[in-house]
XYZ file of N, CA and C in Angstrom:
516
model
N 17.754 1.177 -54.826
C 17.832 1.611 -53.539
C 17.109 2.997 -53.254
N 16.423 2.896 -52.433
C 15.604 4.221 -52.112
C 16.555 5.112 -51.153
N 16.235 6.343 -51.219
C 16.865 7.417 -50.286
C 16.649 7.205 -48.672
N 17.656 7.497 -47.923
C 17.016 7.475 -46.542
C 16.737 8.494 -45.871
N 15.462 9.050 -45.854
C 14.950 10.160 -45.503
C 14.002 9.907 -44.444
N 13.763 10.727 -43.482
C 12.732 10.665 -42.575
C 11.717 11.648 -42.850
N 10.494 11.106 -42.640
C 9.357 11.915 -43.127
C 8.564 12.723 -42.167
N 8.213 14.075 -42.389
C 7.388 14.456 -41.463
C 6.064 15.197 -41.982
N 5.181 14.579 -41.901
C 3.923 14.895 -42.340
C 3.288 16.375 -41.771
N 2.817 17.215 -42.540
C 2.216 18.449 -42.223
C 0.835 18.674 -42.520
N -0.053 19.583 -41.764
C -1.312 19.825 -41.904
C -1.734 21.173 -42.257
N -2.596 21.394 -43.006
C -2.776 22.706 -43.534
C -1.939 23.017 -44.722
N -1.208 24.233 -44.665
C -0.573 24.795 -45.662
C 0.620 23.885 -46.027
N 1.380 24.044 -47.023
C 2.471 23.233 -47.316
C 3.823 23.556 -46.605
N 4.691 22.612 -46.189
C 5.575 22.809 -45.292
C 6.633 23.808 -45.392
N 6.648 24.434 -46.767
C 7.593 25.685 -47.066
C 6.879 26.903 -46.496
N 5.591 26.838 -46.535
C 4.736 27.981 -46.094
C 4.912 28.075 -44.506
N 5.185 26.897 -44.023
C 5.192 26.785 -42.344
C 6.641 26.707 -42.063
N 7.480 27.073 -42.842
C 9.143 26.894 -42.690
C 9.547 26.954 -41.290
N 9.156 28.199 -40.698
C 9.867 28.647 -39.184
C 9.233 27.619 -38.089
N 8.101 26.913 -38.393
C 7.862 25.914 -37.601
C 8.616 24.728 -37.480
N 9.452 24.513 -38.667
C 10.214 23.208 -38.842
C 11.570 23.479 -38.408
N 11.993 24.994 -38.734
C 13.385 25.054 -38.210
C 13.572 26.544 -37.958
N 14.412 26.994 -36.934
C 14.604 28.248 -36.390
C 14.869 29.442 -37.487
N 14.074 30.632 -37.496
C 14.492 31.609 -38.322
C 15.885 31.920 -38.056
N 16.466 31.904 -36.792
C 17.780 32.557 -36.777
C 18.855 31.577 -37.204
N 18.662 30.375 -37.301
C 19.393 29.230 -37.622
C 19.555 29.445 -39.316
N 18.225 29.824 -39.867
C 18.421 30.005 -41.323
C 19.312 31.273 -41.896
N 19.015 32.222 -40.937
C 19.798 33.292 -41.288
C 21.127 33.145 -41.269
N 21.750 32.294 -40.069
C 23.086 32.319 -39.847
C 23.573 31.243 -40.971
N 22.857 30.312 -41.194
C 23.463 29.438 -42.300
C 23.303 30.198 -43.742
N 22.539 30.859 -43.982
C 22.421 31.736 -45.153
C 23.603 32.803 -45.381
N 23.795 33.321 -44.261
C 25.089 34.333 -44.189
C 26.489 33.649 -44.325
N 26.752 32.566 -43.553
C 27.655 31.919 -43.669
C 28.025 31.003 -44.969
N 27.019 30.457 -45.550
C 27.094 29.727 -46.984
C 27.254 30.789 -47.951
N 26.743 31.963 -47.952
C 27.070 32.968 -49.022
C 28.376 33.593 -48.923
N 28.990 33.759 -47.761
C 30.463 33.962 -47.672
C 31.408 32.982 -48.129
N 30.985 31.671 -47.765
C 31.983 30.631 -48.096
C 31.688 30.200 -49.763
N 30.760 30.707 -50.200
C 30.515 30.308 -51.593
C 31.424 31.304 -52.605
N 31.790 32.481 -52.022
C 32.608 33.410 -52.478
C 34.261 33.308 -52.044
N 34.428 32.735 -51.095
C 35.750 32.562 -50.435
C 36.689 31.735 -51.298
N 37.721 32.340 -51.797
C 38.672 31.665 -52.646
C 39.631 30.674 -51.920
N 39.518 30.865 -50.648
C 40.435 29.926 -49.861
C 39.815 28.718 -49.226
N 40.404 27.739 -49.761
C 39.596 26.487 -49.305
C 39.539 26.212 -47.924
N 40.733 26.366 -47.227
C 40.973 26.182 -45.855
C 39.913 26.940 -44.929
N 39.812 28.191 -45.406
C 38.751 29.048 -44.687
C 37.563 28.688 -44.856
N 37.135 28.324 -46.196
C 35.752 27.742 -46.675
C 35.497 26.773 -45.425
N 36.282 25.736 -45.608
C 36.038 24.482 -44.868
C 35.872 24.714 -43.068
N 36.841 25.833 -42.830
C 36.624 26.272 -41.433
C 35.198 26.878 -41.188
N 34.652 27.733 -41.979
C 33.616 28.276 -41.851
C 32.483 27.128 -41.761
N 32.358 26.102 -42.459
C 31.275 25.115 -42.609
C 31.362 24.316 -41.346
N 32.725 24.059 -40.780
C 32.948 23.120 -39.677
C 32.481 23.938 -38.509
N 32.767 25.253 -38.287
C 32.878 26.148 -37.133
C 31.323 26.416 -36.873
N 30.605 27.080 -37.900
C 29.405 27.686 -37.802
C 28.320 26.887 -38.298
N 28.506 25.949 -38.813
C 27.201 25.209 -39.602
C 27.488 23.736 -38.877
N 28.381 23.262 -38.422
C 28.617 21.798 -37.693
C 28.596 20.586 -38.679
N 29.070 21.089 -40.162
C 29.271 20.050 -41.004
C 30.561 19.426 -40.813
N 30.568 18.221 -41.253
C 31.811 17.418 -41.161
C 32.293 17.483 -42.556
N 33.696 17.981 -42.842
C 34.217 18.307 -43.757
C 35.665 17.518 -43.772
N 36.131 16.628 -44.373
C 37.510 16.053 -44.258
C 38.664 16.742 -44.749
N 39.803 16.538 -44.241
C 40.941 17.026 -44.600
C 41.099 17.097 -46.287
N 41.796 18.298 -46.710
C 42.082 18.366 -48.300
C 40.833 18.281 -48.990
N 39.806 18.403 -48.547
C 38.496 18.527 -49.221
C 38.475 19.873 -49.931
N 38.130 19.855 -51.253
C 38.140 21.000 -52.087
C 36.677 21.616 -52.410
N 35.915 22.570 -51.837
C 34.830 22.737 -52.258
C 34.863 24.245 -53.005
N 34.519 23.950 -54.448
C 34.724 24.931 -55.364
C 33.759 26.194 -55.137
N 33.940 27.248 -55.789
C 33.143 28.491 -55.654
C 31.634 28.224 -56.139
N 30.836 28.806 -55.473
C 29.319 28.842 -55.690
C 28.794 27.563 -55.369
N 29.279 26.619 -54.665
C 28.699 25.499 -54.103
C 27.592 25.881 -53.069
N 26.394 25.523 -53.298
C 25.359 25.752 -52.441
C 25.050 24.608 -51.476
N 25.352 24.673 -50.275
C 24.901 23.916 -49.214
C 23.750 23.978 -48.663
N 22.835 22.912 -48.194
C 21.699 23.130 -47.604
C 21.614 24.196 -46.557
N 20.879 25.016 -46.857
C 20.649 26.231 -45.690
C 19.902 26.003 -44.347
N 19.065 25.031 -44.417
C 18.297 24.609 -43.501
C 18.742 23.808 -42.393
N 19.430 22.587 -42.940
C 20.052 21.466 -42.267
C 21.321 21.305 -42.616
N 22.500 22.112 -42.431
C 23.810 21.875 -43.190
C 24.482 20.788 -42.326
N 23.907 20.587 -40.962
C 24.696 19.728 -40.328
C 24.576 18.245 -40.589
N 23.569 17.996 -41.535
C 23.463 16.699 -42.046
C 24.181 16.337 -43.109
N 25.015 17.439 -43.573
C 26.124 16.940 -44.683
C 27.234 16.578 -44.158
N 27.902 15.428 -44.575
C 29.271 14.855 -44.224
C 29.912 14.488 -45.559
N 31.120 15.232 -45.409
C 32.061 15.059 -46.607
C 33.475 14.489 -46.059
N 33.788 13.424 -46.650
C 34.990 12.876 -46.435
C 36.347 13.530 -46.769
N 37.533 12.895 -46.905
C 38.709 13.611 -46.797
C 39.068 13.510 -48.462
N 39.813 14.500 -48.723
C 40.289 14.459 -50.349
C 39.219 14.320 -51.194
N 38.187 15.238 -51.070
C 37.102 15.231 -52.145
C 37.003 16.595 -52.973
N 36.611 16.441 -54.099
C 36.379 17.676 -54.885
C 34.868 17.804 -55.124
N 34.400 18.814 -54.780
C 32.993 19.348 -55.014
C 32.907 20.252 -55.934
N 32.332 19.992 -57.266
C 32.587 20.977 -58.213
C 31.681 22.350 -58.336
N 32.015 23.157 -59.033
C 31.412 24.374 -59.250
C 29.810 24.414 -59.293
N 29.383 25.179 -58.635
C 27.891 25.275 -58.656
C 26.902 24.298 -58.300
N 27.580 23.275 -57.549
C 26.876 22.128 -57.146
C 25.872 22.476 -55.849
N 24.816 21.748 -55.854
C 24.013 21.869 -54.712
C 23.788 20.634 -53.900
N 23.972 20.732 -52.756
C 23.739 19.586 -51.499
C 22.822 19.793 -50.872
N 21.745 19.071 -50.814
C 20.490 19.348 -50.201
C 20.255 18.168 -49.236
N 20.017 18.435 -47.972
C 19.560 17.594 -46.969
C 18.188 17.457 -46.600
N 17.568 18.280 -47.289
C 15.826 18.470 -47.013
C 15.051 18.500 -48.241
N 13.882 18.217 -48.130
C 13.161 18.258 -49.326
C 11.716 18.848 -48.790
N 11.065 19.903 -49.275
C 9.596 20.279 -48.832
C 8.921 19.683 -49.878
N 7.768 18.860 -49.599
C 6.697 18.484 -50.516
C 5.432 19.222 -50.247
N 4.446 18.804 -50.949
C 3.049 19.567 -50.358
C 2.635 19.044 -49.036
N 2.517 17.802 -48.907
C 2.040 17.452 -47.385
C 2.765 17.052 -46.678
N 4.394 17.151 -46.641
C 5.314 16.651 -45.877
C 6.508 17.167 -46.116
N 7.504 17.128 -45.189
C 8.861 17.422 -45.623
C 9.493 16.259 -45.033
N 10.934 16.336 -45.639
C 11.883 14.973 -45.342
C 13.223 15.424 -45.293
N 13.852 14.955 -44.347
C 15.243 15.193 -43.734
C 16.130 13.862 -44.199
N 17.273 13.857 -44.485
C 18.174 12.707 -44.750
C 19.758 13.233 -44.743
N 20.389 12.651 -44.140
C 21.867 12.876 -44.112
C 22.368 12.630 -45.406
N 23.313 13.464 -45.930
C 24.065 13.297 -47.127
C 25.530 12.830 -46.721
N 26.016 11.744 -47.158
C 27.214 11.154 -46.924
C 28.044 11.032 -48.107
N 29.062 11.793 -48.256
C 30.040 11.685 -49.318
C 31.289 11.120 -48.803
N 31.732 9.941 -49.119
C 33.005 9.284 -48.700
C 34.122 9.773 -49.129
N 35.160 9.404 -48.847
C 36.599 9.732 -49.131
C 36.860 9.754 -50.534
N 37.691 10.703 -51.290
C 38.214 10.586 -52.572
C 36.982 10.445 -53.566
N 36.012 11.366 -53.195
C 34.928 11.414 -54.430
C 35.113 12.807 -55.067
N 34.769 12.621 -56.347
C 34.784 13.836 -57.274
C 33.318 13.926 -57.854
N 32.787 15.192 -57.700
C 31.604 15.593 -57.860
C 31.610 16.832 -58.994
N 31.234 16.542 -60.218
C 31.395 17.553 -61.321
C 30.379 18.758 -60.968
N 30.740 19.882 -61.700
C 30.137 21.092 -61.661
C 28.772 20.925 -62.147
N 27.953 21.596 -61.432
C 26.373 21.903 -61.522
C 25.701 20.530 -61.257
N 26.186 19.674 -60.370
C 25.399 18.629 -59.892
C 24.420 18.988 -58.684
N 23.440 18.013 -58.645
C 22.574 18.316 -57.460
C 22.323 17.060 -56.793
N 22.650 17.057 -55.353
C 22.847 15.833 -54.483
C 21.465 16.142 -53.645
N 20.712 14.895 -53.813
C 19.154 15.006 -53.011
C 19.559 14.320 -51.604
N 18.758 14.617 -50.688
C 18.766 14.196 -49.268
C 18.720 12.742 -49.198
N 19.354 12.135 -48.106
C 19.469 10.807 -47.861
C 20.226 9.717 -48.699
N 21.217 10.488 -49.545
C 22.199 9.578 -50.269
C 23.587 9.428 -49.542
N 23.988 8.325 -50.168
C 25.480 8.112 -49.870
C 26.205 8.080 -50.957
N 27.389 8.750 -51.323
C 28.258 8.490 -52.549
C 29.330 7.828 -52.127
N 29.764 6.543 -52.365
C 30.845 5.834 -52.010
C 32.245 6.146 -52.250
N 32.990 5.768 -51.465
C 34.550 6.305 -51.643
C 35.039 5.918 -52.911
N 35.705 6.879 -53.577
C 36.278 6.887 -54.865
C 35.432 7.010 -55.908
N 33.986 7.598 -55.879
C 33.088 7.505 -56.700
C 33.357 8.811 -57.783
N 32.853 8.706 -58.837
C 33.191 10.103 -59.589
C 31.722 10.382 -60.049
N 31.134 11.450 -60.017
C 29.825 11.883 -60.318
C 29.913 13.086 -61.567
N 29.492 12.708 -62.712
C 29.656 13.414 -63.809
C 28.956 14.872 -63.666
N 29.435 15.937 -64.376
C 28.920 17.263 -64.258
C 27.328 17.189 -64.568
N 26.818 17.924 -63.911
C 25.128 17.920 -64.237
C 24.241 17.015 -63.780
N 24.770 16.002 -62.741
C 24.108 14.904 -62.726
C 23.252 15.135 -61.294
N 22.023 14.502 -61.431
C 21.164 14.749 -60.305
C 21.451 13.250 -59.571
N 21.917 13.349 -58.398
C 22.169 12.362 -57.509
C 20.823 11.825 -56.582
N 19.902 10.960 -56.963
C 18.824 10.650 -56.261
C 18.868 9.324 -55.664
N 19.975 8.624 -55.882
C 20.088 7.361 -54.801
C 21.678 7.274 -54.805
N 21.709 6.146 -53.917
C 23.111 5.783 -53.376
C 24.164 5.778 -54.696
N 25.440 5.924 -54.297
C 26.382 5.656 -55.531
C 27.459 4.529 -54.875
N 27.491 3.600 -55.563
C 28.423 2.637 -54.999
C 29.922 3.024 -55.062
N 30.814 2.458 -54.295
C 32.117 2.900 -54.062
C 32.907 2.580 -55.455
N 33.703 3.455 -55.891
C 34.483 3.520 -57.385
C 33.586 3.723 -58.494
N 32.091 3.853 -58.209
C 31.481 3.991 -59.599
C 31.733 5.266 -60.318
N 31.399 5.276 -61.558
C 31.130 6.387 -62.322
C 29.729 6.527 -62.677
N 29.155 7.737 -62.300
C 27.784 7.970 -62.600
C 27.547 9.316 -63.153
N 26.411 9.316 -64.058
C 26.046 10.653 -64.713
C 24.658 10.636 -65.162
N 24.247 11.747 -65.330
C 22.922 12.140 -66.122
C 21.928 12.451 -65.026
N 20.747 12.742 -65.624
C 19.457 12.828 -65.114
C 18.211 12.170 -65.816
N 17.601 11.121 -65.311
C 18.016 10.514 -64.031
C 19.595 9.878 -63.951
N 19.994 9.968 -62.763
C 21.472 9.218 -62.685
C 21.283 7.811 -63.042
N 22.498 7.505 -63.873
C 22.725 6.058 -64.184
C 24.264 5.646 -63.897
N 24.309 4.460 -63.738
C 25.783 4.060 -63.377
C 26.447 3.914 -64.920
N 27.481 4.563 -64.961
C 28.023 4.243 -66.394
C 29.272 3.426 -66.288
N 30.058 3.337 -65.090
C 30.830 2.226 -64.836
C 31.124 1.849 -63.498
N 31.194 0.724 -62.953
C 31.343 0.453 -61.744
C 32.816 0.087 -61.397
N 33.369 0.355 -60.112
C 34.436 -0.415 -59.581
C 35.681 0.339 -60.168
N 35.649 1.694 -60.393
C 36.924 2.286 -60.957
C 37.841 2.204 -59.971
N 39.060 1.687 -60.400
C 40.302 1.671 -59.329
C 41.008 3.102 -59.513
N 40.934 3.898 -58.551
C 41.520 4.979 -58.366
C 42.799 4.802 -57.228
N 43.958 5.555 -57.927
C 45.274 5.426 -56.923
C 45.018 6.057 -55.597
N 45.673 5.598 -54.499
C 45.770 6.357 -53.355
C 46.714 7.283 -53.471
N 46.854 8.102 -52.241
C 47.954 9.135 -52.291
C 49.156 8.615 -52.255
N 49.438 7.569 -51.591
C 50.733 6.803 -51.643
C 51.102 6.307 -52.859
N 50.024 5.783 -53.647
C 50.549 5.348 -54.896
C 50.774 6.432 -55.995
N 50.399 7.557 -55.614
C 50.628 8.650 -56.776
C 51.771 9.574 -56.487
N 52.506 9.130 -55.025
C 53.511 10.127 -54.611
C 54.875 9.266 -54.652
N 54.794 7.767 -55.048
C 55.992 7.238 -55.014
C 56.341 6.990 -56.721
């Protein structure tokens, strides 16, 4: 499965050199400040409020974004995270990639009840299915099926269809 990204060719210098022709300088400044504050905020509800309010990200209820998580600074609004997820320490979630002759944008969709281990990198244009588990240090370069356990670089499916209990099952 390939990633779902939209390609934008550029001419002349590489697209990172032409950064402010692709995204507003002030948007990058605002995103940078908000993300840096959120990275160090120890209160999960405040962190989610910052992301929703200032960056137009979709963050589901009871989702826990750990310290030092690095959200995409240029296109954070392309990140959608479901309910009751855990995003591990120092994870990077990218919605853009700048190459030599083009840049690409792609929505990152993390569905409900997903666990992403520390120091993982999520590339643009991927969907991580409901109930999936991403091992620490994984580079997620393609879609992850619901309930799968994945890990490594390159990412490999270790096990498919892991049955996770729902909130109702764990409270009864």
